Coordinates of C-alpha atoms and ligand atoms in Angstrom, one line a residue:
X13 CA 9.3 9.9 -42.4
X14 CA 10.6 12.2 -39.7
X15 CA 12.8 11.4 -36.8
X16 CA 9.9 11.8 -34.5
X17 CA 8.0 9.2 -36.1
X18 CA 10.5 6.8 -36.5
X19 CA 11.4 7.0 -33.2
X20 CA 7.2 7.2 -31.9
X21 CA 7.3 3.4 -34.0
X22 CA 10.0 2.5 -32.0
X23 CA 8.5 2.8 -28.6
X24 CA 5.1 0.8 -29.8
X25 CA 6.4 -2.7 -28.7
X26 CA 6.6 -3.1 -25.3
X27 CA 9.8 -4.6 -25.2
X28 CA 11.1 -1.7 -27.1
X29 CA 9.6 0.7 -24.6
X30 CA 10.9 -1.2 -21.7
X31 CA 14.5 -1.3 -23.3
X32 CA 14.5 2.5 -23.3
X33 CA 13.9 2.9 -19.6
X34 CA 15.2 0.4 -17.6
X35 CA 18.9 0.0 -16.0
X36 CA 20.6 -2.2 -17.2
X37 CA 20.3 -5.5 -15.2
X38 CA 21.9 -5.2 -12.0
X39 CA 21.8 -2.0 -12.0
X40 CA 18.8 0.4 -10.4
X41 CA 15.9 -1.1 -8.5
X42 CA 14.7 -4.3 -9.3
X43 CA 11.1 -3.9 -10.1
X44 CA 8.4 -7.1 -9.8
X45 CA 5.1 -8.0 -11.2
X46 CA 3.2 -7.6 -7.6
X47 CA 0.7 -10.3 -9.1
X48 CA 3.7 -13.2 -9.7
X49 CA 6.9 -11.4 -8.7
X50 CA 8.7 -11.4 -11.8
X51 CA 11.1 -9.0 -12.6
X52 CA 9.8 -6.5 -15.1
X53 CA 12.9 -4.4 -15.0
X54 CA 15.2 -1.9 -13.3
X55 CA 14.1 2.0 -12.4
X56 CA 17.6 4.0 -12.7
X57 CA 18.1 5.9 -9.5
X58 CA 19.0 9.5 -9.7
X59 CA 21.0 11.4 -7.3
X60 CA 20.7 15.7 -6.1
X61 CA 23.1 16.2 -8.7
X62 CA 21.2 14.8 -11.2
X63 CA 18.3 16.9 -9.7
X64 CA 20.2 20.1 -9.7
X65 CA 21.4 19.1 -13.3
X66 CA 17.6 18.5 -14.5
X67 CA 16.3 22.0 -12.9
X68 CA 18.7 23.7 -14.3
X69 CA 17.7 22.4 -17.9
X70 CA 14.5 23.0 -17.0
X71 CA 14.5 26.5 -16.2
X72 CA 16.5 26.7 -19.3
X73 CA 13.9 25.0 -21.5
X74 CA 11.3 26.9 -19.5
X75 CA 12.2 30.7 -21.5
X76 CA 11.2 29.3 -25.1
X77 CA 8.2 26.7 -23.8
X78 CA 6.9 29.9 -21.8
X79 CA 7.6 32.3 -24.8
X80 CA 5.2 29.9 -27.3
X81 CA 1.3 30.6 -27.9
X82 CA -1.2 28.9 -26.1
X83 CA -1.7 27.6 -29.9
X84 CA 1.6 26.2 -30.4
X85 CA 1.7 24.4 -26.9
X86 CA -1.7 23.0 -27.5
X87 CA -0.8 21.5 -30.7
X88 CA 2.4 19.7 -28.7
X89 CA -0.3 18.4 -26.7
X90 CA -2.0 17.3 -28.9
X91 CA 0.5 15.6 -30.9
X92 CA 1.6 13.7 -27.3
X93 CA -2.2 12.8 -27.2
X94 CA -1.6 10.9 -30.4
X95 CA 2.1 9.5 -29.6
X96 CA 0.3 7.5 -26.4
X97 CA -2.5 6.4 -28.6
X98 CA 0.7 5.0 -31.0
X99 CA 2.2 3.6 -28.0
X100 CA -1.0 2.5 -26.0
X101 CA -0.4 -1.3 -25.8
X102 CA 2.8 -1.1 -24.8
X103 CA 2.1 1.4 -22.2
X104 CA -0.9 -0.7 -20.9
X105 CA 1.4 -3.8 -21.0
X106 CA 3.8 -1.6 -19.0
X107 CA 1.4 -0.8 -16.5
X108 CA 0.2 -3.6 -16.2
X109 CA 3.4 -5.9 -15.2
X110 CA 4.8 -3.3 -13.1
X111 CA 1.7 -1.6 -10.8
X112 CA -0.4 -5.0 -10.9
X113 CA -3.6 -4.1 -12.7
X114 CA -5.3 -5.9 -15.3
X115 CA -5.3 -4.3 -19.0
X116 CA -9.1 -4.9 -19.4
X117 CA -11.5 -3.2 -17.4
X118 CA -11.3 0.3 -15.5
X119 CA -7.2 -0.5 -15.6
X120 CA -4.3 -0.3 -17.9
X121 CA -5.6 0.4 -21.0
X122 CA -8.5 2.6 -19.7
X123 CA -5.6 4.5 -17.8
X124 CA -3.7 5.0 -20.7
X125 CA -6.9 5.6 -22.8
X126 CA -7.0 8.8 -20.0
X127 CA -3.7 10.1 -20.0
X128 CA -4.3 10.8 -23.8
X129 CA -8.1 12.4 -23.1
X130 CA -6.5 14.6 -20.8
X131 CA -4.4 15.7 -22.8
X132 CA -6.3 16.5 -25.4
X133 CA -8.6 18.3 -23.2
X134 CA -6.0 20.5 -21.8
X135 CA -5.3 21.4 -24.9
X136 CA -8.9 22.7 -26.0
X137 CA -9.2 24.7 -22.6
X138 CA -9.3 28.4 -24.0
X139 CA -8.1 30.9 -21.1
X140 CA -9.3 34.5 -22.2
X141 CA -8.1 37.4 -20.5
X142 CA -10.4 38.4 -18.2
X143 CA -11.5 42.4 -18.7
X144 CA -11.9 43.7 -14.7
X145 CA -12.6 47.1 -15.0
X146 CA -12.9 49.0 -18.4
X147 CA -14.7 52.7 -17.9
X148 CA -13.6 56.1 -17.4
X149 CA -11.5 55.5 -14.6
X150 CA -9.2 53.4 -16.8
X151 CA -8.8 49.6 -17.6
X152 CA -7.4 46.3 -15.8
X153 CA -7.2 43.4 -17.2
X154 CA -6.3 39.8 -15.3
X155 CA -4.2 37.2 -17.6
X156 CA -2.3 34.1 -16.5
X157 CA 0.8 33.7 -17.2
X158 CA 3.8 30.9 -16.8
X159 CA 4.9 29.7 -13.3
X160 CA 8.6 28.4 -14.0
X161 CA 9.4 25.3 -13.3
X162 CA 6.6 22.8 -12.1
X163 CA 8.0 19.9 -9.5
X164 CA 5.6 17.4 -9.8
X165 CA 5.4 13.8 -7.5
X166 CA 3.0 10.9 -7.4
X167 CA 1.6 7.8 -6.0
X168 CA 1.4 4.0 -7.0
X169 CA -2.0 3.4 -7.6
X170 CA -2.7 5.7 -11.0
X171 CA 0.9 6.3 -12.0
X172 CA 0.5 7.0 -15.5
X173 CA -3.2 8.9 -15.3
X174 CA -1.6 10.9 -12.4
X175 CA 1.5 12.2 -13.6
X176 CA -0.2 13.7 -16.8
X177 CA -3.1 15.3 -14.2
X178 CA 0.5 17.4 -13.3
X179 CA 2.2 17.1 -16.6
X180 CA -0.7 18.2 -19.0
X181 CA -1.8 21.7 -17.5
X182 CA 1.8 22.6 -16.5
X183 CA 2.7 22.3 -19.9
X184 CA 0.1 24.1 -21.6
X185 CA 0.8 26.9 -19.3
X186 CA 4.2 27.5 -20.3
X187 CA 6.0 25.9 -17.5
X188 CA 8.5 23.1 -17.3
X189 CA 7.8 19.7 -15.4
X190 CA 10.4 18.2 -13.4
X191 CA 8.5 14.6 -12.0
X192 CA 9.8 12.2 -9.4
X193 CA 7.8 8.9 -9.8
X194 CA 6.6 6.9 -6.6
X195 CA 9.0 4.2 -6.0
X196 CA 6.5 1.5 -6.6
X197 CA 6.0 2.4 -10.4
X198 CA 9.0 4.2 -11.5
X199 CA 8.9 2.2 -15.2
X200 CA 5.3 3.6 -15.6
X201 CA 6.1 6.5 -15.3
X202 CA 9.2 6.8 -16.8
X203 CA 7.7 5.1 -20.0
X204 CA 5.1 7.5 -20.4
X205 CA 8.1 10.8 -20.4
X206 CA 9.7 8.8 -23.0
X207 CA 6.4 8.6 -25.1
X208 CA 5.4 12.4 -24.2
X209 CA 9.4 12.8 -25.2
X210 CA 9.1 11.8 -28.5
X211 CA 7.2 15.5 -29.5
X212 CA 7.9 17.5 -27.0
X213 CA 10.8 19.8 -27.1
X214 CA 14.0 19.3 -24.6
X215 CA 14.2 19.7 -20.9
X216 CA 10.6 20.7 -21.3
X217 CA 9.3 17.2 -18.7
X218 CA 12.3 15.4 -17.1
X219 CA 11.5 12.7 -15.2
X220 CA 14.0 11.1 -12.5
X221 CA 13.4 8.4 -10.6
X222 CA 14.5 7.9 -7.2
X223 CA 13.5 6.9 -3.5
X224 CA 11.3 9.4 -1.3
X225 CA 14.7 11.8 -0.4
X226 CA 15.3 12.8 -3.6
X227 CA 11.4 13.9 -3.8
X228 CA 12.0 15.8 -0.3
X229 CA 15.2 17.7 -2.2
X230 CA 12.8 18.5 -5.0
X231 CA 10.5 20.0 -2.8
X232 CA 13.0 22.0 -1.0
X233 CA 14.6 23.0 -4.2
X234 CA 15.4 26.8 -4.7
X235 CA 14.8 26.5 -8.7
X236 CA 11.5 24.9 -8.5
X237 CA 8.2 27.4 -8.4
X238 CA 5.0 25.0 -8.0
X239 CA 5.0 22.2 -6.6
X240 CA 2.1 19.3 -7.5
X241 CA 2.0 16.8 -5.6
X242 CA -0.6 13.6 -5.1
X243 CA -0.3 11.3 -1.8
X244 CA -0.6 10.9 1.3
X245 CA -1.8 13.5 3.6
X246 CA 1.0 12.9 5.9
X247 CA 3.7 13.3 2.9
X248 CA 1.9 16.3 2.1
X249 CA 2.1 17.9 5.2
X250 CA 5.9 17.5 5.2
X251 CA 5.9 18.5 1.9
X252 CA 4.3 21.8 2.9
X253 CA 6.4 22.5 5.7
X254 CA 9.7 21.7 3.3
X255 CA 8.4 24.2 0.6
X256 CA 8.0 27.2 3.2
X257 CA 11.4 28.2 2.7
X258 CA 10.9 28.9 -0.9
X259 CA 7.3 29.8 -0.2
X260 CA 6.4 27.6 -3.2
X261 CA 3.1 27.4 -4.8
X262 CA 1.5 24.4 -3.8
X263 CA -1.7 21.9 -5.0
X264 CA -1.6 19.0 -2.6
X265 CA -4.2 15.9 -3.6
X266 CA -3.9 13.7 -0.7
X267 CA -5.8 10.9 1.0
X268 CA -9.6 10.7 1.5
X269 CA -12.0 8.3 3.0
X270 CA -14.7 8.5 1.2
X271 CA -18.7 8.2 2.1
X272 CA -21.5 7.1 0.4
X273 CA -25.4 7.1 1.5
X274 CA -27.5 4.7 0.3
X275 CA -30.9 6.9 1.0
X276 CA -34.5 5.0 1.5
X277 CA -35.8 5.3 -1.8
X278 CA -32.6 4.0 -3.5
X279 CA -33.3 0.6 -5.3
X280 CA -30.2 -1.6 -4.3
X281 CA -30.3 -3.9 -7.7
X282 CA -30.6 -1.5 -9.6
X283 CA -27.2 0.8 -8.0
X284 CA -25.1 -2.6 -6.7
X285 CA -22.8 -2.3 -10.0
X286 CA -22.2 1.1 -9.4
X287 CA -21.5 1.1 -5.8
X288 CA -19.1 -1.9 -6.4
X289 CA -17.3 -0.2 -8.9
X290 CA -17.2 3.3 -6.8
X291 CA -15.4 1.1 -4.2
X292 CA -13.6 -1.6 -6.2
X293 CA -11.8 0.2 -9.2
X294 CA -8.2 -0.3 -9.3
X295 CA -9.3 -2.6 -6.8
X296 CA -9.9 -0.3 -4.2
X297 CA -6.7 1.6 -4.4
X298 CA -8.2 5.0 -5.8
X299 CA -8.0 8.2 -3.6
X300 CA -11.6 8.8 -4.6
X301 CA -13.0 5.5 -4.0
X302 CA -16.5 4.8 -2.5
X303 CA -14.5 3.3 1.1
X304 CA -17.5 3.6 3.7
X305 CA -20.5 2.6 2.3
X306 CA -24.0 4.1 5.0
X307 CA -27.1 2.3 4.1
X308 CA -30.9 2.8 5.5
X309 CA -32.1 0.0 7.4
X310 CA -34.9 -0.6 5.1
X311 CA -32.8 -1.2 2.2
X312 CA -29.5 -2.8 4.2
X313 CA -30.2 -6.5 3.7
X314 CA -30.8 -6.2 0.0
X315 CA -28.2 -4.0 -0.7
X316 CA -25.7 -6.5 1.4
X317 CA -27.2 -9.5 -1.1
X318 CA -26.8 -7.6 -4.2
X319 CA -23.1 -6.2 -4.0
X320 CA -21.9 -10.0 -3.0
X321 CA -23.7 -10.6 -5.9
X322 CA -22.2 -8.8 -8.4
X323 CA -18.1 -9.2 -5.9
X324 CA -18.8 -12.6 -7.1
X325 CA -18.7 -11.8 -11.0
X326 CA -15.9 -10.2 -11.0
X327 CA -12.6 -12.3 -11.9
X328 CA -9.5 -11.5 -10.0
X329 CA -6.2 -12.5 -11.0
X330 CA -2.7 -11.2 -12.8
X331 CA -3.2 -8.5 -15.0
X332 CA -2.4 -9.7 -18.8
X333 CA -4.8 -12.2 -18.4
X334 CA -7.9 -10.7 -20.5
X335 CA -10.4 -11.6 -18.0
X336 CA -9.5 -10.3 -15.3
X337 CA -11.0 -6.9 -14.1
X338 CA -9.5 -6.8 -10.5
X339 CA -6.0 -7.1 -9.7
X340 CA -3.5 -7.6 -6.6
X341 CA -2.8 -4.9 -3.8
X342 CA 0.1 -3.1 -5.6
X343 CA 2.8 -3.7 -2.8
X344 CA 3.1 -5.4 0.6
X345 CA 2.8 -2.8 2.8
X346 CA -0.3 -2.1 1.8
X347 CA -1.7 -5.6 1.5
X348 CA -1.1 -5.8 5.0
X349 CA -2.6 -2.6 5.7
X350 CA -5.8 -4.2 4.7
X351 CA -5.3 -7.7 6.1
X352 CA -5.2 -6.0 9.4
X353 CA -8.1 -3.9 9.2
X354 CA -10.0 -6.2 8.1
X355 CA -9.1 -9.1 11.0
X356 CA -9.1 -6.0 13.4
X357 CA -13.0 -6.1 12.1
X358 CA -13.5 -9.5 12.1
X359 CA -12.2 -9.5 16.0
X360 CA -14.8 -6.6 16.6
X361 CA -17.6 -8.8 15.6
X362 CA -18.2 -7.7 12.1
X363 CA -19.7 -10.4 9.5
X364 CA -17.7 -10.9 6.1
X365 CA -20.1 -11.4 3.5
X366 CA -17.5 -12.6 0.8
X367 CA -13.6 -12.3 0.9
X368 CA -11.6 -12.0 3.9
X369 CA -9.3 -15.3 3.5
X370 CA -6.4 -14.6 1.5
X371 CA -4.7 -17.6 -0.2
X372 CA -1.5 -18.1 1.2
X373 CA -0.1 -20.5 -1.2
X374 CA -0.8 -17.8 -4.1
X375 CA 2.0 -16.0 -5.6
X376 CA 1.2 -12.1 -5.4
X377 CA -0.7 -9.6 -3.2
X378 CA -4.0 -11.0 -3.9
X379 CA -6.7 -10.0 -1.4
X380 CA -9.8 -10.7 -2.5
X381 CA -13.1 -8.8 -3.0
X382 CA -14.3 -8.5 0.8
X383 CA -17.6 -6.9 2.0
X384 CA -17.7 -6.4 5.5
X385 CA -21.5 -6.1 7.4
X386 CA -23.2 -5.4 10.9
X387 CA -19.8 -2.9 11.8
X388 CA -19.5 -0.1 14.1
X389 CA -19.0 3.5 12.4
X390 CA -16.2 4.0 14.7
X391 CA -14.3 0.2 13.9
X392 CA -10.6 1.7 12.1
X393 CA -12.2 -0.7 8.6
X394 CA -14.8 2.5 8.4
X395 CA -12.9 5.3 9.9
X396 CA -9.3 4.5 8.5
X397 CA -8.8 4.9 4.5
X398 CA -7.9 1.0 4.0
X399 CA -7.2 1.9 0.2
X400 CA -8.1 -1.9 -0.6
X401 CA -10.6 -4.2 -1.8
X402 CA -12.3 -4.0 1.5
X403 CA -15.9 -2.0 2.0
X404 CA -17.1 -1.6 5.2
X405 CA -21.5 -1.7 4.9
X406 CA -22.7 0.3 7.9
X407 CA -26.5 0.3 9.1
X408 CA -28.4 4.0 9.4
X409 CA -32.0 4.8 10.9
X410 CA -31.8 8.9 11.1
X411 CA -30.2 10.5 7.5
X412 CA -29.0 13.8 10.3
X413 CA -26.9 11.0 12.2
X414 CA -25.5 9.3 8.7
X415 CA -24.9 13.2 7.7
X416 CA -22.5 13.4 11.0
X417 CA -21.1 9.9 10.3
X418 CA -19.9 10.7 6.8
X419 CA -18.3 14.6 7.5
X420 CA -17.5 13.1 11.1
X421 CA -13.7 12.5 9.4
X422 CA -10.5 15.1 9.0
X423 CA -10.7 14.1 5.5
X424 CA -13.1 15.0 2.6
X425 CA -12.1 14.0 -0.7
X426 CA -15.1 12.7 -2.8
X427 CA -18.8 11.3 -1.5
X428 CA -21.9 10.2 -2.8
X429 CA -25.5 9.8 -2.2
X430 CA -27.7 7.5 -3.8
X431 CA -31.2 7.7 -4.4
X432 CA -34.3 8.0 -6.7
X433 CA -35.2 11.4 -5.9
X434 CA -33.0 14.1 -7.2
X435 CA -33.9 16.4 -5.3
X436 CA -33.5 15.0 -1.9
X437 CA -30.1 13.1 -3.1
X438 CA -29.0 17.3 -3.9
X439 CA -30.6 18.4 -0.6
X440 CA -28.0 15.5 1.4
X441 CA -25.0 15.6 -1.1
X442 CA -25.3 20.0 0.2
X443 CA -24.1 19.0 3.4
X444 CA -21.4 16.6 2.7
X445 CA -17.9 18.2 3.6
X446 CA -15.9 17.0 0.6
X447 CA -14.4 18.8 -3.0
X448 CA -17.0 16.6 -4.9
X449 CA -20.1 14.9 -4.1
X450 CA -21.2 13.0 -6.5
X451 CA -25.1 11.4 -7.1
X452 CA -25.5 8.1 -8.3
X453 CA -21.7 7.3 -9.4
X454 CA -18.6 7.6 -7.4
X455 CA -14.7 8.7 -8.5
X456 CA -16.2 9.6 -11.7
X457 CA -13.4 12.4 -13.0
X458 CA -13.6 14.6 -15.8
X459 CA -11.0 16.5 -17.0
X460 CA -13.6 19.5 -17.6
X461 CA -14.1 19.4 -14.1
X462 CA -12.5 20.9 -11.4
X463 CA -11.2 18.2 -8.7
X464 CA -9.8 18.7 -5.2
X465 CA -10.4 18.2 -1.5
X466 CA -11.1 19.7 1.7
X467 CA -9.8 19.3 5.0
X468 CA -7.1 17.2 5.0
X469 CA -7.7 16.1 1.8
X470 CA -5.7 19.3 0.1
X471 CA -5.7 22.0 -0.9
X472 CA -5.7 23.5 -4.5
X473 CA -7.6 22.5 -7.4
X474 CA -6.8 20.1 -10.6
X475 CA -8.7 20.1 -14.0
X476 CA -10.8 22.0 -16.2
X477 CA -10.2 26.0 -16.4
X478 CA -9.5 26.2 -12.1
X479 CA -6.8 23.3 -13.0
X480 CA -4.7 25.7 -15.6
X481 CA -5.1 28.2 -13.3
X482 CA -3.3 26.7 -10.1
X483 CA -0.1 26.1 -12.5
X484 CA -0.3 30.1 -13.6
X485 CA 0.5 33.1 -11.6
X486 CA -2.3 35.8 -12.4
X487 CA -1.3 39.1 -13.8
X488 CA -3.1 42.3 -13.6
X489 CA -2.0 45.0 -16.4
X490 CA -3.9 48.3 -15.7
X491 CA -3.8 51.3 -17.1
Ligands
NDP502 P1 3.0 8.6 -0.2 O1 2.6 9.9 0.4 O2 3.6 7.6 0.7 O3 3.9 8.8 -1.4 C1 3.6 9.6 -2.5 C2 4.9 10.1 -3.1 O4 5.6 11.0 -2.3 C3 5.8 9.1 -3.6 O5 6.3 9.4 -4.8 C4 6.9 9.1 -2.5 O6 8.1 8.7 -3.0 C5 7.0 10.6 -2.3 N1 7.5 11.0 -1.0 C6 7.6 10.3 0.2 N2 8.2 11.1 1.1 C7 8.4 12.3 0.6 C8 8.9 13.5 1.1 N3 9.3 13.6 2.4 N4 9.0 14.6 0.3 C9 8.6 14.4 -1.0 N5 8.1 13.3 -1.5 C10 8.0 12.2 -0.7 O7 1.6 8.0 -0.8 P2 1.4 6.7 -1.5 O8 2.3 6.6 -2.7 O9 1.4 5.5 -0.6 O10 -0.1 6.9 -2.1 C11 -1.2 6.5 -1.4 C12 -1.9 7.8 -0.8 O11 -2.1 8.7 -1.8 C13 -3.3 7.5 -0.3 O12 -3.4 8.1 1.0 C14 -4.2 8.1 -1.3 O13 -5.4 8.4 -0.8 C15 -3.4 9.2 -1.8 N6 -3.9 9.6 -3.1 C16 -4.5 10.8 -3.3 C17 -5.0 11.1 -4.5 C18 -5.8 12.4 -4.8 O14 -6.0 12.8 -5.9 N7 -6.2 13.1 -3.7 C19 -4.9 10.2 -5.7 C20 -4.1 9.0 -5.4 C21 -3.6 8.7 -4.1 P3 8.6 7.2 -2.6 O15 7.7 6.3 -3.2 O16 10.0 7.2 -3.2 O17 8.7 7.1 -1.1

C-alpha cells in the first residue's frame, strides 16, 4: 500500500477528516451547526504573510504542474475524483454540520457526488489546437496555454461544489489554485483541499482560511494572474476595481434574481415539483434558483394549490437526519434578510400560502418553505434576490409585459419558461436577458455546459470547453 492510500483511508471517517483541519480548540473561529448551534470545529485563520508565503509556493509549484501533459494532469484529476468518492461520507457529514444542509436530497451528498463529476469531466475535456490559417500565405495556429497562479474565492451556500467549479479547470490547465474559503464554511472547504491533497502534487491548491481582508489582499496580490471568484455582485465589483492594478484576468459569478414564466399552455401538476425544486434547492440559497416565479392568469390559481401542495411534502429539519430534504438559512444575516422581505410583503398586502411564521422557540435558522401570492412585480420579495426559501407567485395577462417584468432587473443569471409547446417556450426563453435560460427545469448545471451571467450577474464563463478556456491565456504561433 502506498502512502497516498494510506493516508486517502485516513481521511474517510469524518472525525478523522475533521481532526486534520480544525484549530485546535480555542484557537481559530469557532464554527456552529446553523441547524442546532453546536460547535463543529475551528477554521485556522491565516494572515498576508501566510498569503505571500502560499503564492510564492504556488508560483513555485506552478513551473512543473504547467510543464505536465494535459494527460498527466487529467489522470491527477481523475485520481482526486476517486479520493472524494473514498472520502464522500465524511465529506457530506462535513457539509452537512457546518453549512446546514441535509445529506439526503439535492444537498451534501449530492454536492459531493458533484465535486467528483466535475472533476472527472474536466478531465475528459480534450482542447485541440485550433488550425487558423494554413495556405500559401503561411500557418497560425491558436493553443491555450497556462495562466499562473489562479486566486480563487467563494460563497456559503455550495462551498464544496463551488470551489472545485475554480479548482478543477485551473488545474487541468496547468495553473496553481490559491482559494480563500467564505467565512461561513471554511471547514468545507478546507476538507475538500485536504482530500484533493492526498494525490495532488505540493503547493499545487493551497487553501487558507480567513475573514473577507485577507480575500481583498488576494485579490490585490501582485503574484496572482486570474482571479475566480463566486458572490455577490457588490463584492465583485470591489473585487474588479482591486484587481486593476494588476490588470488581472477575471471570471466573476455573482448574484442573480432569477425569472420563471409559467406560459398558458403549461399544466401546473404536472411542473409543481419542478418549479419547487428550481426555487427550493439548498433551500433557496442557490445563485441560480427559480426566485420570481410569473404565472398566466388562467393557470395562477392551480399553480398556487399545487406548489403548497408539494411545500407541504417536503420535511425540513437538521441536516443528518435522513429525512430531511430542506435545511436552515445557513447564517443569521441572511435569515433575517428573508424574514424582512417577506413581513415587508406581508405589510404590502401579499397572501402567504404556506410558511411565513418562523418558530421562535426552535434552535437554528429555520425559516420555513413560504409561498407568497397576489404580490406586486415591483414589492423588494420579487425584485430583490431574497436567496431563501421564499417565492414570490406573481399574476400575468400579456406574455410582452411578463417579458419586461422578467429582464426588467440589472441582473440576469439563469430563467426559465414553462410550457407544453416547445416551440413557443424557445420563441419566449429568445428574449430573456440572462447566461442561461432554461425550459422546463431550472439551475440545472452541467459541467459540459458553459455557465455565466449577464449584466450584473458577471462576466466570464465556467464549464465545459469555454470554462478551460477563461483559466488559459490563448497563444497564436505563426509562421
Ligand atoms: P459575498 O460577496 O458576501 O462573499 C463571497 C466571498 O467573498 C466570501 O468568501 C467573502 O469572504 C469574500 N469577500 C468579501 N469581501 C471581499 C473583498 N473585498 N475582496 C475579496 N473577497 C471578499 O457573498 P456571499 O458569500 O454572501 O454569497 C451570496 C451571494 O453569492 C449571492 O448574491 C449569490 O447570488 C451569489 N452567488 C453567485 C453564484 C454564481 O454562480 N453566480 C453562486 C453562488 C452564490 P468572507 O466570507 O470572509 O467575508
Amino acid at each position: 500500500m502506498t502512502t497516498e492510500t494510506t493516508t486517502a483511508t485516513d481521511l474517510t471517517t469524518f472525525e478523522n477528516l475533521l481532526a486534520a483541519i480544525t484549530a485546535p480548540e480555542g484557537q481559530g473561529v469557532q464554527m456552529k451547526d446553523p441547524a442546532t448551534g453546536a460547535v463543529v470545529g475551528y477554521a485556522p485563520q491565516r494572515t498576508e504573510a501566510d498569503l505571500d508565503a502560499a503564492i510564492a509556493t504556488a508560483r513555485q509549484a506552478q513551473r512543473a504542474w504547467g510543464a505536465k501533459s494535459h494527460a498527466e494532469r487529467s489522470a491527477y484529476l481523475n485520481r482526486a475524483a476517486d479520493a472524494v468518492e473514498a472520502a464522500a461520507e465524511a465529506l457530506a457529514e462535513l457539509l452537512s454540520r457546518e453549512q446546514g444542509k441535509p445529506l439526503n436530497g439535492l444537498n451534501a451528498r449530492f454536492e459531493v457526488g458533484a465535486c467528483a463529476g466535475w472533476l472527472r469531466a474536466n478531465a475528459r475535456f480534450e482542447i485541440e489546437p485550433q488550425v487558423l490559417v494554413d495556405d500559401e500565405s503561411g500557418k497560425a495556429v491558436l493553443e491555450y496555454v497556462p495562466v499562473g497562479v489562479v486566486g480563487a474565492i467563494g460563497p456559503w451556500n455550495w462551498p464544496m461544489m463551488i470551489s472545485i467549479w475554480q479548482i478543477a479547470p485551473s488545474l487541468r490547465m496547468g495553473n496553481t489554485v490559491v482559494l480563500k474559503p467564505s467565512e461561513y464554511t471554511p471547514l468545507s472547504v478546507l476538507g475538500l483541499a485536504a482530500v484533493l491533497n492526498q494525490v495532488l502534487p505540493e503547493g499545487v491548491l493551497q487553501v487558507l482560511a480567513g475573514d473577507g481582508a485577507l480575500g481583498a489582499a488576494l485579490t490585490a496580490h501582485e503574484g496572482v494572474d486570474k482571479l475566480m471568484f463566486t458572490g455577490s455582485t457588490q463584492t465583485g465589483q470591489a473585487i474588479m476595481r482591486s484587481a486593476a492594478d494588476t490588470l488581472k484576468r477575471l471570471t466573476l459569478e455573482l448574484g442573480g434574481n432569477d425569472a420563471g414564466i409559467v406560459l398558458p399552455d403549461a399544466d401546473p401538476e404536472a411542473i409543481a415539483e419542478g418549479v419547487f425544486w428550481g426555487a427550493f434547492i439548498n433551500t433557496g440559497q442557490t445563485c441560480a434558483a427559480l426566485k420570481r416565479l410569473y404565472v398566466h392568469e388562467s393557470q395562477y390559481d392551480q399553480m398556487c394549490e399545487a406548489l403548497v401542495d408539494v411545500a407541504k411534502k417536503m420535511p425540513m429539519g437538521v441536516g443528518t437526519d435522513e429525512e430531511n430534504v430542506l435545511g436552515p438559512l445557513q447564517n443569521k444575516a441572511q435569515f433575517d434578510i428573508v424574514s424582512s422581505l417577506v413581513e415587508e410583503a406581508r405589510a404590502g398586502g401579499a397572501r402567504i400560502l404556506t410558511g411565513g411564521d418562523p418558530d421562535e422557540d426552535q434552535p437554528g435558522y429555520f425559516y420555513p418553505v413560504t409561498l407568497v401570492a397576489d404580490i406586486d412585480n415591483d414589492n423588494p420579495l420579487v425584485a430583490q434576490e431574497q436567496f431563501g426559501p421564499a417565492l414570490p407567485i406573481v399574476k400575468y395577462t400579456d406574455l410582452d409585459q411578463v417579458i419586461d417584468w422578467a429582464n426588467g432587473l440589472e441582473v440576469g443569471l439563469g430563467s426559465s419558461v414553462w410550457g407544453t409547446d416547445l416551440d413557443e417556450a424557445r420563441a419566449v426563453a429568445a428574449r430573456l436577458e440572462a447566461g442561461t435560460t432554461w425550459i422546463n427545469k431550472h439551475g440545472a448545471v452541467d459541467p459540459r455546459v458553459p455557465f455565466g451571467g449577464v449584466k450584473k450577474s458577471g462576466y466570464g464563463l465556467e464549464f465545459g470547453l469555454e470554462g478551460l478556456k477563461s483559466v488559459a491565456l490563448p497563444k497564436v504561433t505563426s509562421w
